[in-house]
Tab-separated table of C-alpha atoms in Angstrom:
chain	number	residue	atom	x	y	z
A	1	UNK	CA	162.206	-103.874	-3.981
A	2	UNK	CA	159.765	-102.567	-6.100
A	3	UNK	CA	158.662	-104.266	-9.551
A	4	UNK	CA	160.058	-101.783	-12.143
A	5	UNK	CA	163.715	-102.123	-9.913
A	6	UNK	CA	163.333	-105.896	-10.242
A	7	UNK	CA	162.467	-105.532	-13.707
A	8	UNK	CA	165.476	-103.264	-14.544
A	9	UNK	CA	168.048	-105.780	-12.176
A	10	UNK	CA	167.081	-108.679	-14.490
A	11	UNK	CA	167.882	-106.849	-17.854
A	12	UNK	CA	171.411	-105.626	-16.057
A	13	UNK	CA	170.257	-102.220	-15.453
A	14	UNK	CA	169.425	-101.842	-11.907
A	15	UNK	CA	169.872	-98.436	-10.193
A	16	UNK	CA	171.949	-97.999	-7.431
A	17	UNK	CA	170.413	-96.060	-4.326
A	18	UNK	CA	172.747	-92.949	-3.860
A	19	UNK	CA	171.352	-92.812	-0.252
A	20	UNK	CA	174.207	-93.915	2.128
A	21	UNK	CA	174.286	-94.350	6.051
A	22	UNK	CA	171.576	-92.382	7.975
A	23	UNK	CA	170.682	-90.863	4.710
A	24	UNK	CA	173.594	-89.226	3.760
A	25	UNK	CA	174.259	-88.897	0.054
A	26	UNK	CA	177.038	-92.009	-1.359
A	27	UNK	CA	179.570	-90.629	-4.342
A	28	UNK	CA	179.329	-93.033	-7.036
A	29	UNK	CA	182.643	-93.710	-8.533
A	30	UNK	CA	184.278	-95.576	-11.203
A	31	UNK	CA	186.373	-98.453	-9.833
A	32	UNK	CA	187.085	-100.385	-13.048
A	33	UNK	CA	191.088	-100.328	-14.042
A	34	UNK	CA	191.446	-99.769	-18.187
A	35	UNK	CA	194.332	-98.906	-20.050
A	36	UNK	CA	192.822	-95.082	-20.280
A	37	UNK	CA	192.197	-94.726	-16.481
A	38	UNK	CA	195.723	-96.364	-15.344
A	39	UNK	CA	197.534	-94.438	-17.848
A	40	UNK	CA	196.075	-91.712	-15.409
A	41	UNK	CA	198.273	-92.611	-13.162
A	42	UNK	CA	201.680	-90.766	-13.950
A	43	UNK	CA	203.500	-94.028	-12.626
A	44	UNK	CA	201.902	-95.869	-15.242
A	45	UNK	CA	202.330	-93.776	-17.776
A	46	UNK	CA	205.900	-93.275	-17.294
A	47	UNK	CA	206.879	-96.795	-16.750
A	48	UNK	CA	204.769	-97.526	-20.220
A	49	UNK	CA	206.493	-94.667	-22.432
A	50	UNK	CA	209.814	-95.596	-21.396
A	51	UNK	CA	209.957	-99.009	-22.370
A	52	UNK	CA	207.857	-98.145	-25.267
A	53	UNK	CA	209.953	-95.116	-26.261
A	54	UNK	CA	213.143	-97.068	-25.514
A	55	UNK	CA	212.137	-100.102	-27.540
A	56	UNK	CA	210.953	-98.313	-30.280
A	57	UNK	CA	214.043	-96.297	-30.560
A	58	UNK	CA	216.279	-98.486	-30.520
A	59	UNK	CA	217.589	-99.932	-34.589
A	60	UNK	CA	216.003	-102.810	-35.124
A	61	UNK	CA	218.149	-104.371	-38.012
A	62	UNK	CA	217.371	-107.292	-40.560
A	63	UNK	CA	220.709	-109.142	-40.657
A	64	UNK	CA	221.601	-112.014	-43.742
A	65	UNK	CA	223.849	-115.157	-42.400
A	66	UNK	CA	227.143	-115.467	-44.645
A	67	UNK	CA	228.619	-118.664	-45.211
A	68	UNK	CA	231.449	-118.773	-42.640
A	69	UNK	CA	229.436	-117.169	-39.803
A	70	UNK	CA	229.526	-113.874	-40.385
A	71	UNK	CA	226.338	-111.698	-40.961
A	72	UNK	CA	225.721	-108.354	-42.725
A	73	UNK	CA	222.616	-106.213	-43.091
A	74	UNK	CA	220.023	-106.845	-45.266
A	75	UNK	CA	219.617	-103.889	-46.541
A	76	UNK	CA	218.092	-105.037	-50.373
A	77	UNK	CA	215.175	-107.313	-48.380
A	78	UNK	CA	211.644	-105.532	-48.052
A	79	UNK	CA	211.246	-106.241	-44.396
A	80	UNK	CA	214.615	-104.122	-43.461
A	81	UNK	CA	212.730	-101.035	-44.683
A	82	UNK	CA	209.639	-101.948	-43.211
A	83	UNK	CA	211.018	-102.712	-39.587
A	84	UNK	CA	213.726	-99.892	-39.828
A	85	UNK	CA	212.467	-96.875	-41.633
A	86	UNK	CA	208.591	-96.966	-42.344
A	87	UNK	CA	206.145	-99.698	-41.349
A	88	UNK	CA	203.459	-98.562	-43.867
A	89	UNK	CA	202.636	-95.502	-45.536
A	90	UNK	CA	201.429	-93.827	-43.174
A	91	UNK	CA	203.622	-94.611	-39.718
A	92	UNK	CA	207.510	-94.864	-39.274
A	93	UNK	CA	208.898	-97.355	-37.598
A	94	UNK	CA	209.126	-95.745	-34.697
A	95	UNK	CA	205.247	-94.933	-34.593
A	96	UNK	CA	204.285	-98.266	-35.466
A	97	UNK	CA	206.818	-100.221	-32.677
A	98	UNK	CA	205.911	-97.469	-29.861
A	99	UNK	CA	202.060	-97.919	-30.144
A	100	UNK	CA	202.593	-101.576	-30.809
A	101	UNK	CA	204.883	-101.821	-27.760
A	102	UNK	CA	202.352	-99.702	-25.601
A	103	UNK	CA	199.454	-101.904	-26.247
A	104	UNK	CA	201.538	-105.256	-24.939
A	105	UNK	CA	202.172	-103.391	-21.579
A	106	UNK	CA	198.629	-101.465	-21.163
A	107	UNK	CA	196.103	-104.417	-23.105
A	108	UNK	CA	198.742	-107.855	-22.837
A	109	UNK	CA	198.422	-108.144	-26.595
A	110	UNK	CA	199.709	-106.578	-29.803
A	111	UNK	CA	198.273	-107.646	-33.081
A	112	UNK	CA	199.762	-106.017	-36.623
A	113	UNK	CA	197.796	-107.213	-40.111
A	114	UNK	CA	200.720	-108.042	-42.324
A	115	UNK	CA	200.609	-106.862	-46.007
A	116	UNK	CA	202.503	-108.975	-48.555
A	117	UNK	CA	203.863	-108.484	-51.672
A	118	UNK	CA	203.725	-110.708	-55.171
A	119	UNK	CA	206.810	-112.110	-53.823
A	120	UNK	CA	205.214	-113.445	-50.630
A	121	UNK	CA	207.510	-110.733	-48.710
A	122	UNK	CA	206.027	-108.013	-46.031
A	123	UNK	CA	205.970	-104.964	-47.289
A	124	UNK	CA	203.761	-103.231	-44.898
A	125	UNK	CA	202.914	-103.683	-40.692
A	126	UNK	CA	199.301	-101.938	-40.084
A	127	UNK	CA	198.410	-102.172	-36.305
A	128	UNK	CA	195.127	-103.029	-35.029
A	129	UNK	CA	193.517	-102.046	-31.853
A	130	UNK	CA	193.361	-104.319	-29.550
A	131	UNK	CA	189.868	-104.287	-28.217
A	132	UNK	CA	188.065	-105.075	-32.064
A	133	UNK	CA	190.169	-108.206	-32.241
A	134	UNK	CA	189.428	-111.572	-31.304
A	135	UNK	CA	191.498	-114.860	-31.332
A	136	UNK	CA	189.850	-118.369	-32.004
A	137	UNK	CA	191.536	-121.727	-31.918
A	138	UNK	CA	190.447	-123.475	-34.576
A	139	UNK	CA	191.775	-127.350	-36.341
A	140	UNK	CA	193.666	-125.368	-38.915
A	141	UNK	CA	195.439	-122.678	-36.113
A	142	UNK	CA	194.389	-119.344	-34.728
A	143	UNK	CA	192.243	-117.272	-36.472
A	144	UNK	CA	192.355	-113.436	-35.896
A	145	UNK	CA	188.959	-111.305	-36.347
A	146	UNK	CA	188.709	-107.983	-36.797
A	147	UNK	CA	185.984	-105.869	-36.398
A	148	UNK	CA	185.758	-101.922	-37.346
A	149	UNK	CA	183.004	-99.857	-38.258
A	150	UNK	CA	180.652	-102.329	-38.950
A	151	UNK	CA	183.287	-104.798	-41.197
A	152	UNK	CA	184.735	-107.826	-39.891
A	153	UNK	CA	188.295	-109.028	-41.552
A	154	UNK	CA	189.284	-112.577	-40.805
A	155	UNK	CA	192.942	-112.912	-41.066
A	156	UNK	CA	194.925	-116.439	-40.498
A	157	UNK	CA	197.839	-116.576	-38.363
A	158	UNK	CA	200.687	-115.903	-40.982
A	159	UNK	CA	198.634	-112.898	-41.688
A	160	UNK	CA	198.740	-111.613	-38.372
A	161	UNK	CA	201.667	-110.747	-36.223
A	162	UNK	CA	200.863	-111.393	-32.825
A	163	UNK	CA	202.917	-110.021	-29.460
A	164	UNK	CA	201.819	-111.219	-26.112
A	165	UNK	CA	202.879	-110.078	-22.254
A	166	UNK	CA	203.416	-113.203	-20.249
A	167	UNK	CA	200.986	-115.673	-21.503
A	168	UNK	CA	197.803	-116.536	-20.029
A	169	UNK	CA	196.101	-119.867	-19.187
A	170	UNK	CA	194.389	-120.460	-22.832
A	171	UNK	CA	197.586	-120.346	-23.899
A	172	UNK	CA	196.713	-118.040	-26.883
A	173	UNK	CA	196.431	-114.112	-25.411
A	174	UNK	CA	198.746	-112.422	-23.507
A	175	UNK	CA	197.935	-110.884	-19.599
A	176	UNK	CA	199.061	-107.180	-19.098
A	177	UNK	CA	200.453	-106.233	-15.591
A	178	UNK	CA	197.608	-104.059	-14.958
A	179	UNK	CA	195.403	-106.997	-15.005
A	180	UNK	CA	197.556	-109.070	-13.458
A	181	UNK	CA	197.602	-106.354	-10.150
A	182	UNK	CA	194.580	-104.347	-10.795
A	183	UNK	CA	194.504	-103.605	-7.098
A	184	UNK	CA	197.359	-101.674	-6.999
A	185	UNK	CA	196.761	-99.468	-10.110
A	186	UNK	CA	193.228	-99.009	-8.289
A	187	UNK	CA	194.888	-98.321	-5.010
A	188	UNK	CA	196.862	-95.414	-7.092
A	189	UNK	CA	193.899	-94.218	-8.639
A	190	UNK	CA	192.283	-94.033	-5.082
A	191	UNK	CA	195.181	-91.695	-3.795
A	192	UNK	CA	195.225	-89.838	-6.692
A	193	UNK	CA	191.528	-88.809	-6.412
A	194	UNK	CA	191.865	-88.505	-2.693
A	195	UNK	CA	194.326	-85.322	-3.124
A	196	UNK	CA	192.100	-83.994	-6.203
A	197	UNK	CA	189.375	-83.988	-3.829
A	198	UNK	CA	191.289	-82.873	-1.205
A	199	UNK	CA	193.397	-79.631	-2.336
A	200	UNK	CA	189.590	-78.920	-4.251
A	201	UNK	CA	188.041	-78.585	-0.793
A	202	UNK	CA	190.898	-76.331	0.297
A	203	UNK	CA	193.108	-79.052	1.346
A	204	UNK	CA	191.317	-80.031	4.642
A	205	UNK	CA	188.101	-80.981	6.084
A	206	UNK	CA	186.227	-78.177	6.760
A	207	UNK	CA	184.451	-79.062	9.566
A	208	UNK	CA	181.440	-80.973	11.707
A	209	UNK	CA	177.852	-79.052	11.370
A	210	UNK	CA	176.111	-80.214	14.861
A	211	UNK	CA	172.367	-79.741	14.847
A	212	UNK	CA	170.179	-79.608	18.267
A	213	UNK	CA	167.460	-82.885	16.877
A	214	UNK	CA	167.183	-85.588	14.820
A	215	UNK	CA	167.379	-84.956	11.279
A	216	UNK	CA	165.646	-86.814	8.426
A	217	UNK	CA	167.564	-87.866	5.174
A	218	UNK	CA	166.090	-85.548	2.477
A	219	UNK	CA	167.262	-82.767	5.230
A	220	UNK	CA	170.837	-84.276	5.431
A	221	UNK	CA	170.918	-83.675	1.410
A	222	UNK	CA	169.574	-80.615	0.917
A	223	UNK	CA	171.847	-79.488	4.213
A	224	UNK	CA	175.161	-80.763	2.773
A	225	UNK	CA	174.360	-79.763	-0.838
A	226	UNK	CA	173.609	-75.756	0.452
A	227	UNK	CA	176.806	-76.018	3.010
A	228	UNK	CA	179.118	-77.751	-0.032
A	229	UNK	CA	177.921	-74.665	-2.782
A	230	UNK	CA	178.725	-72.253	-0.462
A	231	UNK	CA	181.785	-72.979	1.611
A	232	UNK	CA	183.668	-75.907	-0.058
A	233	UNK	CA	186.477	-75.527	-2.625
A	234	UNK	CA	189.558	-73.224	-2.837
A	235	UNK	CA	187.508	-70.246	-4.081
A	236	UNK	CA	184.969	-70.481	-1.067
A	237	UNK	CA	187.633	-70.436	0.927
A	238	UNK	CA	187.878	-67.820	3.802
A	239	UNK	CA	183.822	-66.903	3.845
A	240	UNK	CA	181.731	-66.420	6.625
A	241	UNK	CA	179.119	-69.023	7.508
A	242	UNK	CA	175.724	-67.801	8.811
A	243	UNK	CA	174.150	-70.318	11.051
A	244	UNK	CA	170.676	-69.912	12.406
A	245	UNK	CA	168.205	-72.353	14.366
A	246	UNK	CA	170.918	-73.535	17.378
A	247	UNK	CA	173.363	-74.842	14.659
A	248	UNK	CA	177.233	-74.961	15.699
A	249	UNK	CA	180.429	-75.383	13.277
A	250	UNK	CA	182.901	-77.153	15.063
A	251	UNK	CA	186.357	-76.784	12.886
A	252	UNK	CA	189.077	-79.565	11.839
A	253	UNK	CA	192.274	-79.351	10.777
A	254	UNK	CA	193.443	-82.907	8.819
A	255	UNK	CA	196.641	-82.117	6.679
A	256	UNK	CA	198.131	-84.238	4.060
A	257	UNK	CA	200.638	-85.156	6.333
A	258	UNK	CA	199.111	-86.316	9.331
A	259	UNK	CA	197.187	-89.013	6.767
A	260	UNK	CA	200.582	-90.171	5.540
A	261	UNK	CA	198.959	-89.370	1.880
A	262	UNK	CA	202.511	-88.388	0.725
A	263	UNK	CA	204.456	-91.048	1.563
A	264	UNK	CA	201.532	-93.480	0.406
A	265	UNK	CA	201.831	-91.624	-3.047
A	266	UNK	CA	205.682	-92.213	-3.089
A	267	UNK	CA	204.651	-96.220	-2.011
A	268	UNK	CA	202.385	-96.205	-5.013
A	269	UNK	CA	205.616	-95.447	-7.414
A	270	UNK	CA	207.284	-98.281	-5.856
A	271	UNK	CA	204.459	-100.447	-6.344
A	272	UNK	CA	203.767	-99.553	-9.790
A	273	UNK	CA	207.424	-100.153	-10.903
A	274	UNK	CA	207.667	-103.135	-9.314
A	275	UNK	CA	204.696	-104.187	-11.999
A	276	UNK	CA	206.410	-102.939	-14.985
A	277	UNK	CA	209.995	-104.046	-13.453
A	278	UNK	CA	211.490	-100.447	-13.872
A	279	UNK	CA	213.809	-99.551	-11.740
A	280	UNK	CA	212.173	-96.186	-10.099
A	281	UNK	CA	215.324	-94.002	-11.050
A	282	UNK	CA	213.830	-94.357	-14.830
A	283	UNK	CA	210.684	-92.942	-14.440
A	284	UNK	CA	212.397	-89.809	-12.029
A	285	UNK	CA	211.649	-91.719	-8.480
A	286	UNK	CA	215.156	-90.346	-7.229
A	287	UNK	CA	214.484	-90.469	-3.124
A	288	UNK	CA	216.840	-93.219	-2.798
A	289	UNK	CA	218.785	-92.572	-5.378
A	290	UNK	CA	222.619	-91.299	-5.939
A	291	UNK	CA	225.426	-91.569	-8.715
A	292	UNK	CA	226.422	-95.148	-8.137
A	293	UNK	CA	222.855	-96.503	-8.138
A	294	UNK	CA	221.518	-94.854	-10.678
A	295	UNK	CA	224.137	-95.981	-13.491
A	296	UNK	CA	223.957	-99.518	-11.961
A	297	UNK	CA	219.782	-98.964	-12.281
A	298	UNK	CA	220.021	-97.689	-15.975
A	299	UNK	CA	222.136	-100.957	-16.940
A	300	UNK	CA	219.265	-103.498	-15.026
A	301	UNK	CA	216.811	-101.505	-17.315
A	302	UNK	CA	218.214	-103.027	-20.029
A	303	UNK	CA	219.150	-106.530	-19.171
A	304	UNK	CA	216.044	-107.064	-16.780
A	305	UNK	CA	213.401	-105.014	-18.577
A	306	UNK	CA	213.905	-104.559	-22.129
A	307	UNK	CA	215.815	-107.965	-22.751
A	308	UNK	CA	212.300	-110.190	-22.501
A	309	UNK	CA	210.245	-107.526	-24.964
A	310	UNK	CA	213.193	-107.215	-27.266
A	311	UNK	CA	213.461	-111.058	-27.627
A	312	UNK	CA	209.498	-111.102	-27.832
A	313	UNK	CA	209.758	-109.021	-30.920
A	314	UNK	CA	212.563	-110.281	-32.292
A	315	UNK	CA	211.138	-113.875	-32.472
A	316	UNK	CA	207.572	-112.784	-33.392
A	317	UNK	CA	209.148	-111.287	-36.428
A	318	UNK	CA	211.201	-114.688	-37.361
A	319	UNK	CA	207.561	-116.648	-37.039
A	320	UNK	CA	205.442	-114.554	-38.730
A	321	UNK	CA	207.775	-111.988	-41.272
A	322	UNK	CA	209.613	-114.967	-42.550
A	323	UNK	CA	209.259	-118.236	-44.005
A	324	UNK	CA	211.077	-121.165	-42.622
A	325	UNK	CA	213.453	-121.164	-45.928
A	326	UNK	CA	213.806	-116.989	-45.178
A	327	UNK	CA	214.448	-118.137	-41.026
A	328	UNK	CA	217.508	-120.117	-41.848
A	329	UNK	CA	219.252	-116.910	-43.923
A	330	UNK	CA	217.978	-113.627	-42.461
A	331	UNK	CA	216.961	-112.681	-38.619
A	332	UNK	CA	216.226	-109.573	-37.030
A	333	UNK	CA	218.193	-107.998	-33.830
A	334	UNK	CA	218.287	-104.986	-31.909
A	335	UNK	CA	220.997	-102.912	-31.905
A	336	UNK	CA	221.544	-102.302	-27.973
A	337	UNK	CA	224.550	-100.519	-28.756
A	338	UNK	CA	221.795	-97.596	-29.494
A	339	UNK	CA	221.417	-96.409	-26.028
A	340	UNK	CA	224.820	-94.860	-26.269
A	341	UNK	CA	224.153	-92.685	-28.672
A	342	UNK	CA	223.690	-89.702	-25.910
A	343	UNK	CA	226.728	-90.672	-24.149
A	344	UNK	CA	229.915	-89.838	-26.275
A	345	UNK	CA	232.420	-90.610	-23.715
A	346	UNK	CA	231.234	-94.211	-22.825
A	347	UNK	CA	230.414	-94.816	-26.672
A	348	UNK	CA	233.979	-93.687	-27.468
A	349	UNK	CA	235.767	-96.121	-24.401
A	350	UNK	CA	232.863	-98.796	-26.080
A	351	UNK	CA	234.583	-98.962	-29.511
A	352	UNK	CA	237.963	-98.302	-28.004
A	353	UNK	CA	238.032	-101.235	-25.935
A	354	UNK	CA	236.439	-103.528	-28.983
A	355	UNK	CA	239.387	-102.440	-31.031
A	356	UNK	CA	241.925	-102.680	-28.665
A	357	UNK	CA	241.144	-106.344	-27.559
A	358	UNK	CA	240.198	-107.341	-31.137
A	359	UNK	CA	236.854	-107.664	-31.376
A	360	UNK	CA	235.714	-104.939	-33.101
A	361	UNK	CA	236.844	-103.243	-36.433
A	362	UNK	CA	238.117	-99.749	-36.950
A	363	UNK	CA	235.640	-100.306	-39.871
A	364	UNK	CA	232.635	-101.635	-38.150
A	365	UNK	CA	232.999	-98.692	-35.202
A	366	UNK	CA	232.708	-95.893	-38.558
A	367	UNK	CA	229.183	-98.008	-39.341
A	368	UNK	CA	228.042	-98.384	-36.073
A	369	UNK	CA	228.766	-94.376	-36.328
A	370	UNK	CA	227.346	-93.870	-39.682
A	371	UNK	CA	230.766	-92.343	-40.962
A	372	UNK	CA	231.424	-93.090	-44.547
A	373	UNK	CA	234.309	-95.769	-44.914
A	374	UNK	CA	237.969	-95.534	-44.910
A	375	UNK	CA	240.092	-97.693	-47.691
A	376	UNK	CA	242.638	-99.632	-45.933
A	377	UNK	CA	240.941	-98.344	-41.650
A	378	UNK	CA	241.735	-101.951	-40.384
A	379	UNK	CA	244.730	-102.641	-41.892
A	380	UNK	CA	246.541	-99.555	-40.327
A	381	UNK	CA	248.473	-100.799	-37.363
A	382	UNK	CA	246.878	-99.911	-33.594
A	383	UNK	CA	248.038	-96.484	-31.560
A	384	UNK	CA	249.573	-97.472	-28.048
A	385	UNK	CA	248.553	-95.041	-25.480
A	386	UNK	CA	251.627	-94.289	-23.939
A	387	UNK	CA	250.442	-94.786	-19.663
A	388	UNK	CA	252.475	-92.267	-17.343
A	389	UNK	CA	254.627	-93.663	-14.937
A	390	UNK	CA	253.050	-93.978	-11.440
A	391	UNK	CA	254.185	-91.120	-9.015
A	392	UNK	CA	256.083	-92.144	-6.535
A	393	UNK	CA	254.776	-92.431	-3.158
A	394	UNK	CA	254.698	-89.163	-1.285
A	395	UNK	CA	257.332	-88.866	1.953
A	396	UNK	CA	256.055	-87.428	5.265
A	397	UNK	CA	258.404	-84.689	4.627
């Protein structure tokens, strides 16, 4: 090691030799996981947009408790508008929860500066990227900086809100499932630059040069540098190779299939799933997949995966949107019912079955529907379906 390469390893900038075995030239990679390189990864990207898109979508409602039990939306309270139509000026509510929702599942954190009014309520949610913001633990509670361009805001924790993945040790930020597995988002990323590099070179290895001596490294570059220009990739494909001083091209044949690259893609799907707890059928993974499955698949979606991140936001808005007075009158839910608004036969058996066994108003199904309301709906007496007599059973004859 010479001085200048000591010099530059104690600094942190040591070169690495791209000189491999025998002198043959090493490919120098990027192996670190981030957010951009595992969204990449159309596993990950998919599993992240559709509990992102999902959550987002779904009405997330500011309801005021009545007296006797009952609740009813709060539609005249700043924060409805703010969590149901626009978040600030410049981003709906759907924008702001999406990107919000995104950066819990890609970074493990979420953070939102919260803009109050002279009333001490939120009127306005402005997200913040993750990577300029850092959390200290101080007597008083967490403190939130933010850095951008040069400018550092300090904001206190009821100025901040704050969602987290599963929680980490310091028991302040949150741990993505990327970091939590990096391996197998790397693994993914390995496979997926495998078959770029593969179907680039004409989907298989073209072939073993064997030379009559010894040769010596700067030979074994300049060798497979000439031989890669000329003959390797899909539009070199099919030329004619001169060879000249007792050289001899001995040709393979390595398909996609005899590695088992395929089925180790389809593996990586699983795998990735399995991180993000979507059931493969979501993010179109339908080899194993039929009718019965798939609705049963769609309905674990929702209890298994959305459930914990729709409960995370849920009660990060009740700690940090409200005061404890505002806590014991208003809370925020989603409306799960939402997912049904593609499905017009199930929504329609969904409100008939509510009304039928009495817990759901004729009333309440029109507002759930957005139909204007009917004087006098629930008092009208309920329809019975007449039901056909059964057939009688069928004789041999």
């Amino acid at each position: 090691m010479s001085i200048i390469t000591r010099a530059l390893s104690l600094v942190g900038l040591e070169k690495r030799s791209t000189i491999g075995v025998n002198g043959w030239p090493v490919p120098l990679t990027a192996s670190a996981v981030t957010p951009t390189t595992a969204q990449g990864v159309s596993a990950v990207y998919a599993c992240v947009q559709a509990i992102s898109e999902t959550t987002a979508s779904l009405p997330l409602i500011l309801f005021r408790r009545g007296e006797d039990g009952d609740r009813e939306r709060a539609a005249d309270h700043p924060l409805y508008r703010v969590l149901h139509d626009m978040a600030n000026p410049e981003q709906t509510a759907l924008e702001f929860r999406e990107y919000m929702q995104a950066a819990v599942l890609l970074k493990g954190n979420a953070f939102a500066r919260i803009v109050r009014g002279y009333d001490g309520q939120v009127r306005e949610l402005w997200p913040l990227n993750p990577d300029n913001v850092q959390v200290r633990r101080t007597p008083s509670g967490l403190v939130y900086e933010y850095s951008k361009e040069g400018t550092r805001t300090t904001l206190l924790a009821h100025e901040c809100l704050h969602l987290r993945h599963r929680l980490g040790d310091d028991g302040v930020l949150g741990v993505s499932p990327i970091a939590a597995a990096r391996g197998v988002v790397e693994l993914a990323i390995a496979e997926n630059q495998h078959g770029v590099s593969t179907f680039t070179n004409g989907a298989k290895m073209l072939g073993v040069l064997r030379f009559p001596g010894k040769l010596r490294p700067e030979q074994r570059q300049a060798i497979g540098a000439s031989w890669a220009s000329q003959h390797a990739g899909a539009a070199n494909a099919g030329r004619t190779a001169i060879l000249e001083e007792g050289v001899e091209f001995q040709a393979l044949s390595m398909s996609l299939e005899d590695a088992s690259w395929i089925e180790a893609r389809k593996l990586s799907v699983i795998e990735v799933c399995r991180l993000f707890r979507v059931p493969p059928t979501i993010v179109q993974s339908m080899e194993s997949a039929n009718y019965s499955n798939s609705v049963e698949l769609a309905r674990q979606f929702v209890t298994m995966t959305l459930r914990r991140h729709l409960i995370g936001w849920e009660q990060a808005i009740a700690a940090k949107c409200l005061t404890e007075a505002g806590r014991r009158t208003y809370f925020a839910e989603h409306q799960v019912e939402g997912l049904l608004r593609g499905d017009s036969v199930n929504r329609a058996q969904f409100y008939s079955s509510g009304i039928s066994d009495g817990w759901l108003m004729r009333s309440e199904a029109r507002k759930l529907e957005n139909l204007s309301a009917i004087e006098g709906i629930d008092d009208a007496p309920l329809s019975q379906k007449s039901v056909p007599a059964p057939l009688p059973y069928p004789s041999k004859q």
